[in-house]
Each structure stands twice: as C-alpha cells, then as structure tokens.
PDB file of C-alpha atoms in Angstrom:
ATOM      1  CA  SER A 155      10.870  -8.788 -12.292  1.00 46.00           C
ATOM      2  CA  SER A 156       7.858  -6.613 -10.596  1.00 58.00           C
ATOM      3  CA  GLU A 157       6.393  -9.516  -8.639  1.00 92.00           C
ATOM      4  CA  LEU A 158       6.374 -10.062  -5.001  1.00 96.00           C
ATOM      5  CA  THR A 159       5.183 -13.951  -3.926  1.00 97.00           C
ATOM      6  CA  GLN A 160       3.884 -14.660  -0.478  1.00 98.00           C
ATOM      7  CA  ASP A 161       2.165 -17.651   1.068  1.00 97.00           C
ATOM      8  CA  PRO A 162      -1.567 -17.385   0.637  1.00 96.00           C
ATOM      9  CA  ALA A 163      -2.330 -18.806   4.215  1.00 98.00           C
ATOM     10  CA  VAL A 164      -0.426 -19.473   7.518  1.00 98.00           C
ATOM     11  CA  SER A 165      -1.509 -20.386  10.622  1.00 97.00           C
ATOM     12  CA  VAL A 166       0.306 -20.411  14.146  1.00 97.00           C
ATOM     13  CA  ALA A 167      -0.892 -21.422  17.700  1.00 98.00           C
ATOM     14  CA  LEU A 168      -1.409 -18.798  20.121  1.00 97.00           C
ATOM     15  CA  GLY A 169       1.676 -17.631  21.593  1.00 97.00           C
ATOM     16  CA  GLN A 170       3.933 -19.271  19.257  1.00 97.00           C
ATOM     17  CA  THR A 171       6.315 -17.853  16.426  1.00 98.00           C
ATOM     18  CA  VAL A 172       5.352 -17.507  12.857  1.00 98.00           C
ATOM     19  CA  ARG A 173       7.027 -16.077  10.032  1.00 98.00           C
ATOM     20  CA  ILE A 174       5.636 -14.874   6.919  1.00 98.00           C
ATOM     21  CA  THR A 175       7.654 -14.620   3.779  1.00 98.00           C
ATOM     22  CA  CYS A 176       7.945 -12.426   0.629  1.00 98.00           C
ATOM     23  CA  GLN A 177       9.910 -13.267  -2.444  1.00 98.00           C
ATOM     24  CA  GLY A 178      10.879 -11.191  -5.129  1.00 96.00           C
ATOM     25  CA  ASP A 179      14.018  -9.988  -7.280  1.00 95.00           C
ATOM     26  CA  SER A 180      13.499  -6.397  -5.979  1.00 95.00           C
ATOM     27  CA  LEU A 181      13.963  -7.354  -2.767  1.00 96.00           C
ATOM     28  CA  ARG A 182      18.003  -8.070  -3.757  1.00 96.00           C
ATOM     29  CA  SER A 183      17.749  -4.048  -3.967  1.00 94.00           C
ATOM     30  CA  TYR A 184      15.178  -2.741  -1.730  1.00 96.00           C
ATOM     31  CA  TYR A 185      13.764  -3.516   1.613  1.00 96.00           C
ATOM     32  CA  ALA A 186      10.071  -4.287   1.911  1.00 97.00           C
ATOM     33  CA  SER A 187       7.506  -2.721   4.262  1.00 98.00           C
ATOM     34  CA  TRP A 188       4.853  -4.775   5.896  1.00 98.00           C
ATOM     35  CA  TYR A 189       1.076  -4.134   6.374  1.00 98.00           C
ATOM     36  CA  GLN A 190      -1.532  -5.576   8.550  1.00 98.00           C
ATOM     37  CA  GLN A 191      -5.247  -5.788   7.372  1.00 98.00           C
ATOM     38  CA  LYS A 192      -8.320  -6.722   9.476  1.00 98.00           C
ATOM     39  CA  PRO A 193     -11.551  -7.195   7.815  1.00 97.00           C
ATOM     40  CA  GLY A 194     -13.562  -4.092   6.712  1.00 96.00           C
ATOM     41  CA  GLN A 195     -10.393  -1.864   7.626  1.00 98.00           C
ATOM     42  CA  ALA A 196      -7.642  -0.098   5.895  1.00 98.00           C
ATOM     43  CA  PRO A 197      -4.151  -1.791   5.990  1.00 98.00           C
ATOM     44  CA  VAL A 198      -1.973  -0.477   8.841  1.00 98.00           C
ATOM     45  CA  LEU A 199       1.983  -0.316   8.673  1.00 98.00           C
ATOM     46  CA  VAL A 200       3.609  -2.643  11.146  1.00 98.00           C
ATOM     47  CA  ILE A 201       7.440  -2.786   9.558  1.00 98.00           C
ATOM     48  CA  TYR A 202       9.173  -0.828   7.081  1.00 97.00           C
ATOM     49  CA  GLY A 203      12.822  -0.600   6.240  1.00 94.00           C
ATOM     50  CA  LYS A 204      15.528  -2.868   7.659  1.00 93.00           C
ATOM     51  CA  ASN A 205      13.539  -3.546  10.813  1.00 97.00           C
ATOM     52  CA  ASN A 206      11.508  -0.367  11.945  1.00 97.00           C
ATOM     53  CA  ARG A 207       8.371  -0.374  13.867  1.00 98.00           C
ATOM     54  CA  PRO A 208       6.059   2.782  13.860  1.00 97.00           C
ATOM     55  CA  SER A 209       4.717   3.902  17.029  1.00 96.00           C
ATOM     56  CA  GLY A 210       1.950   1.924  18.619  1.00 96.00           C
ATOM     57  CA  ILE A 211       2.890  -1.232  16.609  1.00 98.00           C
ATOM     58  CA  PRO A 212       3.999  -3.960  19.461  1.00 97.00           C
ATOM     59  CA  ASP A 213       7.428  -5.207  19.419  1.00 96.00           C
ATOM     60  CA  ARG A 214       6.624  -8.722  18.834  1.00 97.00           C
ATOM     61  CA  PHE A 215       6.818  -7.951  15.174  1.00 98.00           C
ATOM     62  CA  SER A 216       9.924  -7.590  13.640  1.00 98.00           C
ATOM     63  CA  GLY A 217      11.401  -7.818  10.216  1.00 97.00           C
ATOM     64  CA  SER A 218      14.438  -9.364   8.115  1.00 97.00           C
ATOM     65  CA  SER A 219      15.692  -9.616   4.775  1.00 96.00           C
ATOM     66  CA  SER A 220      17.976 -12.074   3.014  1.00 96.00           C
ATOM     67  CA  GLY A 221      18.647 -12.254  -0.399  1.00 96.00           C
ATOM     68  CA  ASN A 222      15.292 -12.319  -2.245  1.00 96.00           C
ATOM     69  CA  THR A 223      13.637 -12.746   0.225  1.00 98.00           C
ATOM     70  CA  ALA A 224      11.894 -10.538   3.073  1.00 98.00           C
ATOM     71  CA  SER A 225      10.240 -11.897   6.360  1.00 98.00           C
ATOM     72  CA  LEU A 226       7.885 -10.399   8.953  1.00 98.00           C
ATOM     73  CA  THR A 227       8.091 -12.352  12.172  1.00 98.00           C
ATOM     74  CA  ILE A 228       5.493 -12.059  15.030  1.00 98.00           C
ATOM     75  CA  THR A 229       7.256 -13.718  18.309  1.00 98.00           C
ATOM     76  CA  GLY A 230       4.493 -15.053  20.619  1.00 97.00           C
ATOM     77  CA  ALA A 231       1.308 -14.226  18.323  1.00 97.00           C
ATOM     78  CA  GLN A 232      -1.832 -13.030  20.044  1.00 98.00           C
ATOM     79  CA  ALA A 233      -5.585 -13.574  18.649  1.00 97.00           C
ATOM     80  CA  GLU A 234      -5.520  -9.859  17.699  1.00 97.00           C
ATOM     81  CA  ASP A 235      -2.728 -10.596  14.944  1.00 98.00           C
ATOM     82  CA  GLU A 236      -5.209 -12.681  12.926  1.00 98.00           C
ATOM     83  CA  ALA A 237      -5.346 -10.516   9.598  1.00 98.00           C
ATOM     84  CA  ASP A 238      -4.400 -10.476   6.527  1.00 98.00           C
ATOM     85  CA  TYR A 239      -0.547  -9.518   5.799  1.00 98.00           C
ATOM     86  CA  TYR A 240       0.952  -7.590   2.815  1.00 98.00           C
ATOM     87  CA  CYS A 241       4.465  -6.875   1.980  1.00 98.00           C
ATOM     88  CA  ASN A 242       5.388  -3.876  -0.415  1.00 98.00           C
ATOM     89  CA  SER A 243       8.343  -3.119  -2.041  1.00 97.00           C
ATOM     90  CA  ARG A 244       9.512  -0.938  -5.006  1.00 95.00           C
ATOM     91  CA  ASP A 245      10.220  -2.946  -8.324  1.00 92.00           C
ATOM     92  CA  SER A 246      13.728  -3.726  -9.798  1.00 89.00           C
ATOM     93  CA  SER A 247      13.592  -0.609 -11.670  1.00 89.00           C
ATOM     94  CA  GLY A 248      12.952   1.658  -8.756  1.00 88.00           C
ATOM     95  CA  ASN A 249      10.333   3.544 -10.068  1.00 89.00           C
ATOM     96  CA  HIS A 250       7.146   1.752  -9.287  1.00 94.00           C
ATOM     97  CA  ASN A 251       5.756   0.268  -6.310  1.00 96.00           C
ATOM     98  CA  VAL A 252       4.336  -3.387  -6.020  1.00 97.00           C
ATOM     99  CA  PHE A 253       2.259  -5.363  -3.259  1.00 98.00           C
ATOM    100  CA  GLY A 254       2.427  -9.087  -2.750  1.00 97.00           C
ATOM    101  CA  GLY A 255      -0.838 -11.319  -3.130  1.00 97.00           C
ATOM    102  CA  GLY A 256      -1.121 -11.315   0.625  1.00 97.00           C
ATOM    103  CA  THR A 257      -1.033 -13.859   3.533  1.00 98.00           C
ATOM    104  CA  LYS A 258      -3.759 -14.625   5.663  1.00 98.00           C
ATOM    105  CA  LEU A 259      -2.621 -15.492   9.111  1.00 98.00           C
ATOM    106  CA  THR A 260      -4.908 -17.565  11.422  1.00 98.00           C
ATOM    107  CA  VAL A 261      -4.279 -17.900  15.110  1.00 97.00           C
ATOM    108  CA  LEU A 262      -5.012 -21.259  16.675  1.00 95.00           C
TER     109      LEU A 262
ATOM    110  CA  GLN B 295      -2.583  14.551  13.132  1.00 95.00           C
ATOM    111  CA  VAL B 296      -1.989  13.128   9.588  1.00 97.00           C
ATOM    112  CA  THR B 297      -5.209  12.385   8.053  1.00 98.00           C
ATOM    113  CA  LEU B 298      -6.051  11.545   3.991  1.00 98.00           C
ATOM    114  CA  LYS B 299      -9.645  11.302   2.924  1.00 98.00           C
ATOM    115  CA  GLU B 300     -10.762   9.904  -0.039  1.00 98.00           C
ATOM    116  CA  SER B 301     -13.822  11.418  -2.230  1.00 98.00           C
ATOM    117  CA  GLY B 302     -15.521  10.624  -5.156  1.00 96.00           C
ATOM    118  CA  PRO B 303     -18.410   8.590  -6.721  1.00 97.00           C
ATOM    119  CA  VAL B 304     -19.734   5.456  -5.573  1.00 97.00           C
ATOM    120  CA  LEU B 305     -21.042   4.388  -8.739  1.00 98.00           C
ATOM    121  CA  VAL B 306     -19.798   4.597 -12.059  1.00 98.00           C
ATOM    122  CA  LYS B 307     -20.624   3.243 -15.478  1.00 98.00           C
ATOM    123  CA  PRO B 308     -18.595   1.148 -17.894  1.00 97.00           C
ATOM    124  CA  THR B 309     -16.567   3.313 -20.121  1.00 97.00           C
ATOM    125  CA  GLU B 310     -16.985   6.082 -18.052  1.00 98.00           C
ATOM    126  CA  THR B 311     -14.002   8.314 -16.337  1.00 98.00           C
ATOM    127  CA  LEU B 312     -13.363   7.723 -12.455  1.00 98.00           C
ATOM    128  CA  THR B 313     -12.206  11.094 -10.873  1.00 98.00           C
ATOM    129  CA  LEU B 314     -11.153  10.291  -7.079  1.00 98.00           C
ATOM    130  CA  THR B 315     -10.116  13.327  -4.609  1.00 98.00           C
ATOM    131  CA  CYS B 316      -7.567  12.695  -1.653  1.00 98.00           C
ATOM    132  CA  THR B 317      -7.732  15.463   0.799  1.00 98.00           C
ATOM    133  CA  VAL B 318      -4.977  15.514   3.420  1.00 98.00           C
ATOM    134  CA  SER B 319      -4.316  17.247   6.764  1.00 97.00           C
ATOM    135  CA  GLY B 320      -1.605  17.269   9.093  1.00 96.00           C
ATOM    136  CA  PHE B 321       1.083  17.319   6.370  1.00 95.00           C
ATOM    137  CA  SER B 322       1.945  19.298   3.349  1.00 94.00           C
ATOM    138  CA  LEU B 323       2.184  18.282  -0.228  1.00 95.00           C
ATOM    139  CA  SER B 324       5.268  19.935  -0.311  1.00 94.00           C
ATOM    140  CA  ASN B 325       7.381  18.170   2.163  1.00 91.00           C
ATOM    141  CA  ALA B 326      10.298  16.639   0.787  1.00 88.00           C
ATOM    142  CA  ARG B 327      10.434  12.886   0.314  1.00 87.00           C
ATOM    143  CA  MET B 328       6.640  12.506   1.008  1.00 93.00           C
ATOM    144  CA  GLY B 329       3.859  12.133  -1.406  1.00 96.00           C
ATOM    145  CA  VAL B 330       0.280  10.380  -1.941  1.00 98.00           C
ATOM    146  CA  SER B 331      -0.159   6.785  -3.382  1.00 98.00           C
ATOM    147  CA  TRP B 332      -3.398   5.433  -4.502  1.00 98.00           C
ATOM    148  CA  ILE B 333      -4.063   1.959  -3.873  1.00 98.00           C
ATOM    149  CA  ARG B 334      -6.838  -0.293  -4.539  1.00 98.00           C
ATOM    150  CA  GLN B 335      -8.346  -3.678  -3.654  1.00 98.00           C
ATOM    151  CA  PRO B 336     -11.362  -5.600  -5.484  1.00 98.00           C
ATOM    152  CA  PRO B 337     -13.495  -7.346  -3.052  1.00 97.00           C
ATOM    153  CA  GLY B 338     -11.901 -10.186  -1.594  1.00 96.00           C
ATOM    154  CA  LYS B 339      -8.638  -9.541  -3.249  1.00 97.00           C
ATOM    155  CA  ALA B 340      -5.209  -8.359  -2.751  1.00 97.00           C
ATOM    156  CA  LEU B 341      -3.705  -4.675  -2.590  1.00 98.00           C
ATOM    157  CA  GLU B 342      -2.813  -3.238  -5.851  1.00 98.00           C
ATOM    158  CA  TRP B 343      -0.478  -0.174  -6.166  1.00 98.00           C
ATOM    159  CA  LEU B 344      -1.903   2.343  -8.977  1.00 98.00           C
ATOM    160  CA  ALA B 345       0.257   5.364  -8.700  1.00 98.00           C
ATOM    161  CA  HIS B 346       2.112   8.263  -6.879  1.00 97.00           C
ATOM    162  CA  ILE B 347       3.090  11.569  -6.903  1.00 97.00           C
ATOM    163  CA  PHE B 348       5.902  13.178  -4.805  1.00 96.00           C
ATOM    164  CA  SER B 349       6.246  17.042  -3.808  1.00 93.00           C
ATOM    165  CA  ASN B 350       8.739  17.444  -6.418  1.00 93.00           C
ATOM    166  CA  ASP B 351       5.911  16.521  -8.930  1.00 94.00           C
ATOM    167  CA  GLU B 352       7.667  13.178  -9.525  1.00 94.00           C
ATOM    168  CA  LYS B 353       5.024  10.795 -10.726  1.00 96.00           C
ATOM    169  CA  SER B 354       4.584   6.967 -11.681  1.00 96.00           C
ATOM    170  CA  TYR B 355       2.149   4.784 -12.622  1.00 97.00           C
ATOM    171  CA  SER B 356       1.454   1.104 -12.417  1.00 96.00           C
ATOM    172  CA  THR B 357       2.985  -0.368 -15.710  1.00 94.00           C
ATOM    173  CA  SER B 358      -0.251  -2.392 -16.394  1.00 95.00           C
ATOM    174  CA  LEU B 359      -2.835   0.892 -15.925  1.00 97.00           C
ATOM    175  CA  LYS B 360      -0.676   3.589 -17.202  1.00 96.00           C
ATOM    176  CA  SER B 361      -2.457   4.195 -20.122  1.00 97.00           C
ATOM    177  CA  ARG B 362      -5.772   4.950 -17.870  1.00 98.00           C
ATOM    178  CA  LEU B 363      -4.166   6.827 -15.327  1.00 98.00           C
ATOM    179  CA  THR B 364      -3.670  10.492 -14.438  1.00 98.00           C
ATOM    180  CA  ILE B 365      -2.470  11.750 -11.029  1.00 98.00           C
ATOM    181  CA  SER B 366      -1.896  15.350 -10.070  1.00 97.00           C
ATOM    182  CA  LYS B 367      -1.871  17.610  -7.043  1.00 97.00           C
ATOM    183  CA  ASP B 368      -3.203  21.044  -6.010  1.00 96.00           C
ATOM    184  CA  THR B 369      -0.811  21.886  -3.087  1.00 95.00           C
ATOM    185  CA  SER B 370      -2.839  24.884  -1.815  1.00 95.00           C
ATOM    186  CA  LYS B 371      -5.864  22.823  -1.769  1.00 97.00           C
ATOM    187  CA  SER B 372      -4.150  19.896  -0.280  1.00 97.00           C
ATOM    188  CA  GLN B 373      -5.360  17.556  -2.599  1.00 98.00           C
ATOM    189  CA  VAL B 374      -4.370  14.721  -4.901  1.00 98.00           C
ATOM    190  CA  VAL B 375      -6.485  13.712  -7.977  1.00 98.00           C
ATOM    191  CA  LEU B 376      -6.292  10.640  -9.737  1.00 98.00           C
ATOM    192  CA  THR B 377      -8.390   9.849 -13.047  1.00 98.00           C
ATOM    193  CA  MET B 378      -8.926   6.392 -14.298  1.00 98.00           C
ATOM    194  CA  THR B 379     -10.669   6.415 -17.896  1.00 98.00           C
ATOM    195  CA  ASN B 380     -12.676   3.600 -19.488  1.00 97.00           C
ATOM    196  CA  MET B 381     -13.844   1.924 -16.358  1.00 98.00           C
ATOM    197  CA  ASP B 382     -14.875  -1.789 -16.601  1.00 98.00           C
ATOM    198  CA  PRO B 383     -16.552  -3.658 -13.942  1.00 98.00           C
ATOM    199  CA  VAL B 384     -13.220  -5.686 -13.335  1.00 98.00           C
ATOM    200  CA  ASP B 385     -12.233  -1.920 -11.621  1.00 98.00           C
ATOM    201  CA  THR B 386     -14.870  -2.215  -8.992  1.00 98.00           C
ATOM    202  CA  ALA B 387     -12.674  -1.989  -5.595  1.00 98.00           C
ATOM    203  CA  THR B 388     -11.972   0.240  -2.478  1.00 98.00           C
ATOM    204  CA  TYR B 389      -9.677   2.928  -3.431  1.00 98.00           C
ATOM    205  CA  TYR B 390      -7.249   3.804  -0.918  1.00 98.00           C
ATOM    206  CA  CYS B 391      -4.958   6.759  -0.863  1.00 98.00           C
ATOM    207  CA  ALA B 392      -1.975   6.905   1.364  1.00 98.00           C
ATOM    208  CA  ARG B 393       0.828   9.097   2.255  1.00 98.00           C
ATOM    209  CA  ILE B 394       3.990   7.401   0.665  1.00 97.00           C
ATOM    210  CA  ARG B 395       7.678   8.134   2.484  1.00 96.00           C
ATOM    211  CA  ARG B 396      10.724   7.638   0.358  1.00 93.00           C
ATOM    212  CA  GLU B 397      14.068   6.709   1.635  1.00 91.00           C
ATOM    213  CA  LEU B 398      17.043   5.582  -0.357  1.00 90.00           C
ATOM    214  CA  TRP B 399      16.616   1.889  -0.265  1.00 92.00           C
ATOM    215  CA  PHE B 400      12.706   1.785   0.748  1.00 92.00           C
ATOM    216  CA  ASP B 401       9.392   3.384   0.396  1.00 94.00           C
ATOM    217  CA  HIS B 402       6.427   3.030   2.866  1.00 97.00           C
ATOM    218  CA  PHE B 403       2.706   3.924   3.246  1.00 98.00           C
ATOM    219  CA  ASP B 404       2.500   5.351   6.803  1.00 97.00           C
ATOM    220  CA  TYR B 405      -0.879   7.084   7.024  1.00 98.00           C
ATOM    221  CA  TRP B 406      -3.739   5.703   4.863  1.00 98.00           C
ATOM    222  CA  GLY B 407      -7.250   6.772   4.165  1.00 98.00           C
ATOM    223  CA  GLN B 408     -10.346   4.803   4.980  1.00 98.00           C
ATOM    224  CA  GLY B 409     -11.064   3.826   1.453  1.00 98.00           C
ATOM    225  CA  THR B 410     -13.868   4.500  -1.006  1.00 98.00           C
ATOM    226  CA  LEU B 411     -15.658   1.545  -2.652  1.00 98.00           C
ATOM    227  CA  VAL B 412     -16.111   2.304  -6.214  1.00 98.00           C
ATOM    228  CA  THR B 413     -18.762  -0.242  -8.358  1.00 98.00           C
ATOM    229  CA  VAL B 414     -18.537  -0.367 -11.839  1.00 98.00           C
ATOM    230  CA  SER B 415     -22.053  -1.257 -13.410  1.00 97.00           C
ATOM    231  CA  SER B 416     -24.534  -0.437 -15.979  1.00 95.00           C
TER     232      SER B 416
END
C-alpha cells in the first residue's frame, strides 16, 4: 500500500501531552518523518528517522514507531504548536515518497 | 546556509505545460545521498509528493502523475527543473521544492523553498 492515514483533527489543552498518529503498511519497513505547517508558511521538519530532531526544534517534540504506526508526541503543548502536521515515508516499494493527509492540531 | 527557491509562471492555461525551476544554494546537487523533491499543495488541502532526483541522477515520480512529469537537474547551475504536461484546473496548487536526504531506512525533507502558487485557468 502507498497510503499513510492520519486523523484529520486533534485537540490538546495547553501544557498537556498529545500524540498524533500515522498508519500505513510501509511504516513496517521505513521510518516516518514529520512536518509542521502553519498557515501561509512552508512545512518545517520536526522529527525524522527513529527519533531525531533538527536543530532548533524544541525537545517537547518526539517520535516513535510500532508496527504499522508512527507517532509524533508533543509533551507540554504550547500555543505556538497549533498547526497542521504531516507524516511522510517511502512507500512499500521504497521507490516513492508519500504524505499522510495531515492532522490539524488545536491547542485549547 | 541552505536555501531553495522556486520560480516559474503564476498562471497557466489548461492543456499547457508547466515548467518550474528550483535554484539551490548552500549545497551541491552532486552531494551523495542528497537530492531535490517537488511537492505540491492545493489550496486548503494536503501535501502531495510529486518527484525527486538524486545526485546520481536517480529519479522517481508519483505513480498517479508519472506520465505527465519530468524532472531533471543542471548541477553546474544548481537547478532542478520539473515539467508537468497537460495542466488542468485541479493542478492549481502551491508547488514546493525541498532538499531530500536519503538514509537506509528513511528519507526526510530538511529544507524547503517558500513555494510558488500556480493557478490553472483560461
């Protein structure tokens, strides 16, 4: 399968922990990467590989994977974390990339 | 400092061919395990990966758009070009180029251009 499935919307209270998930057969073979996108801006890489954060990404962002599911966890969500989040991975063939449908995170 | 910048027409007519150029700086298109991808996003919709090209000239295309896409690079000019034929209004989107890094078990897009909005309309 070449599809990655994400919940369309998730909400979290300020300061609480939220997990955003991404499901797909290819995730049994490949790690996901995660991107944060705020309105009118280009996506920004927040997590890649097993659980790597680019320079400048706060350590409240973390990633994990189990079976066909990859997860992005935000521990102590802040107002500025409100955004759309996309997962990406190679497809099962390993030759193409595919994005999930995105999750809109609301911080209450 | 790594930067990518997309350029191309803002308006194309249906059935025309779109040509977009991504000009990169701060890295070389000959760097191993690095390449450039094109990704698009229709207004209000999700990201869609279109194609990539790596330093060894390995290319890959979205299965659903493969027949319409061509990606190429000019390493001396630090440019990657994407052409998409037979444009349709549904192809209206912001088109991004991004640097792709390839490791054994994962890829990631670590730098993105600002994107360019392409509208398809007669």
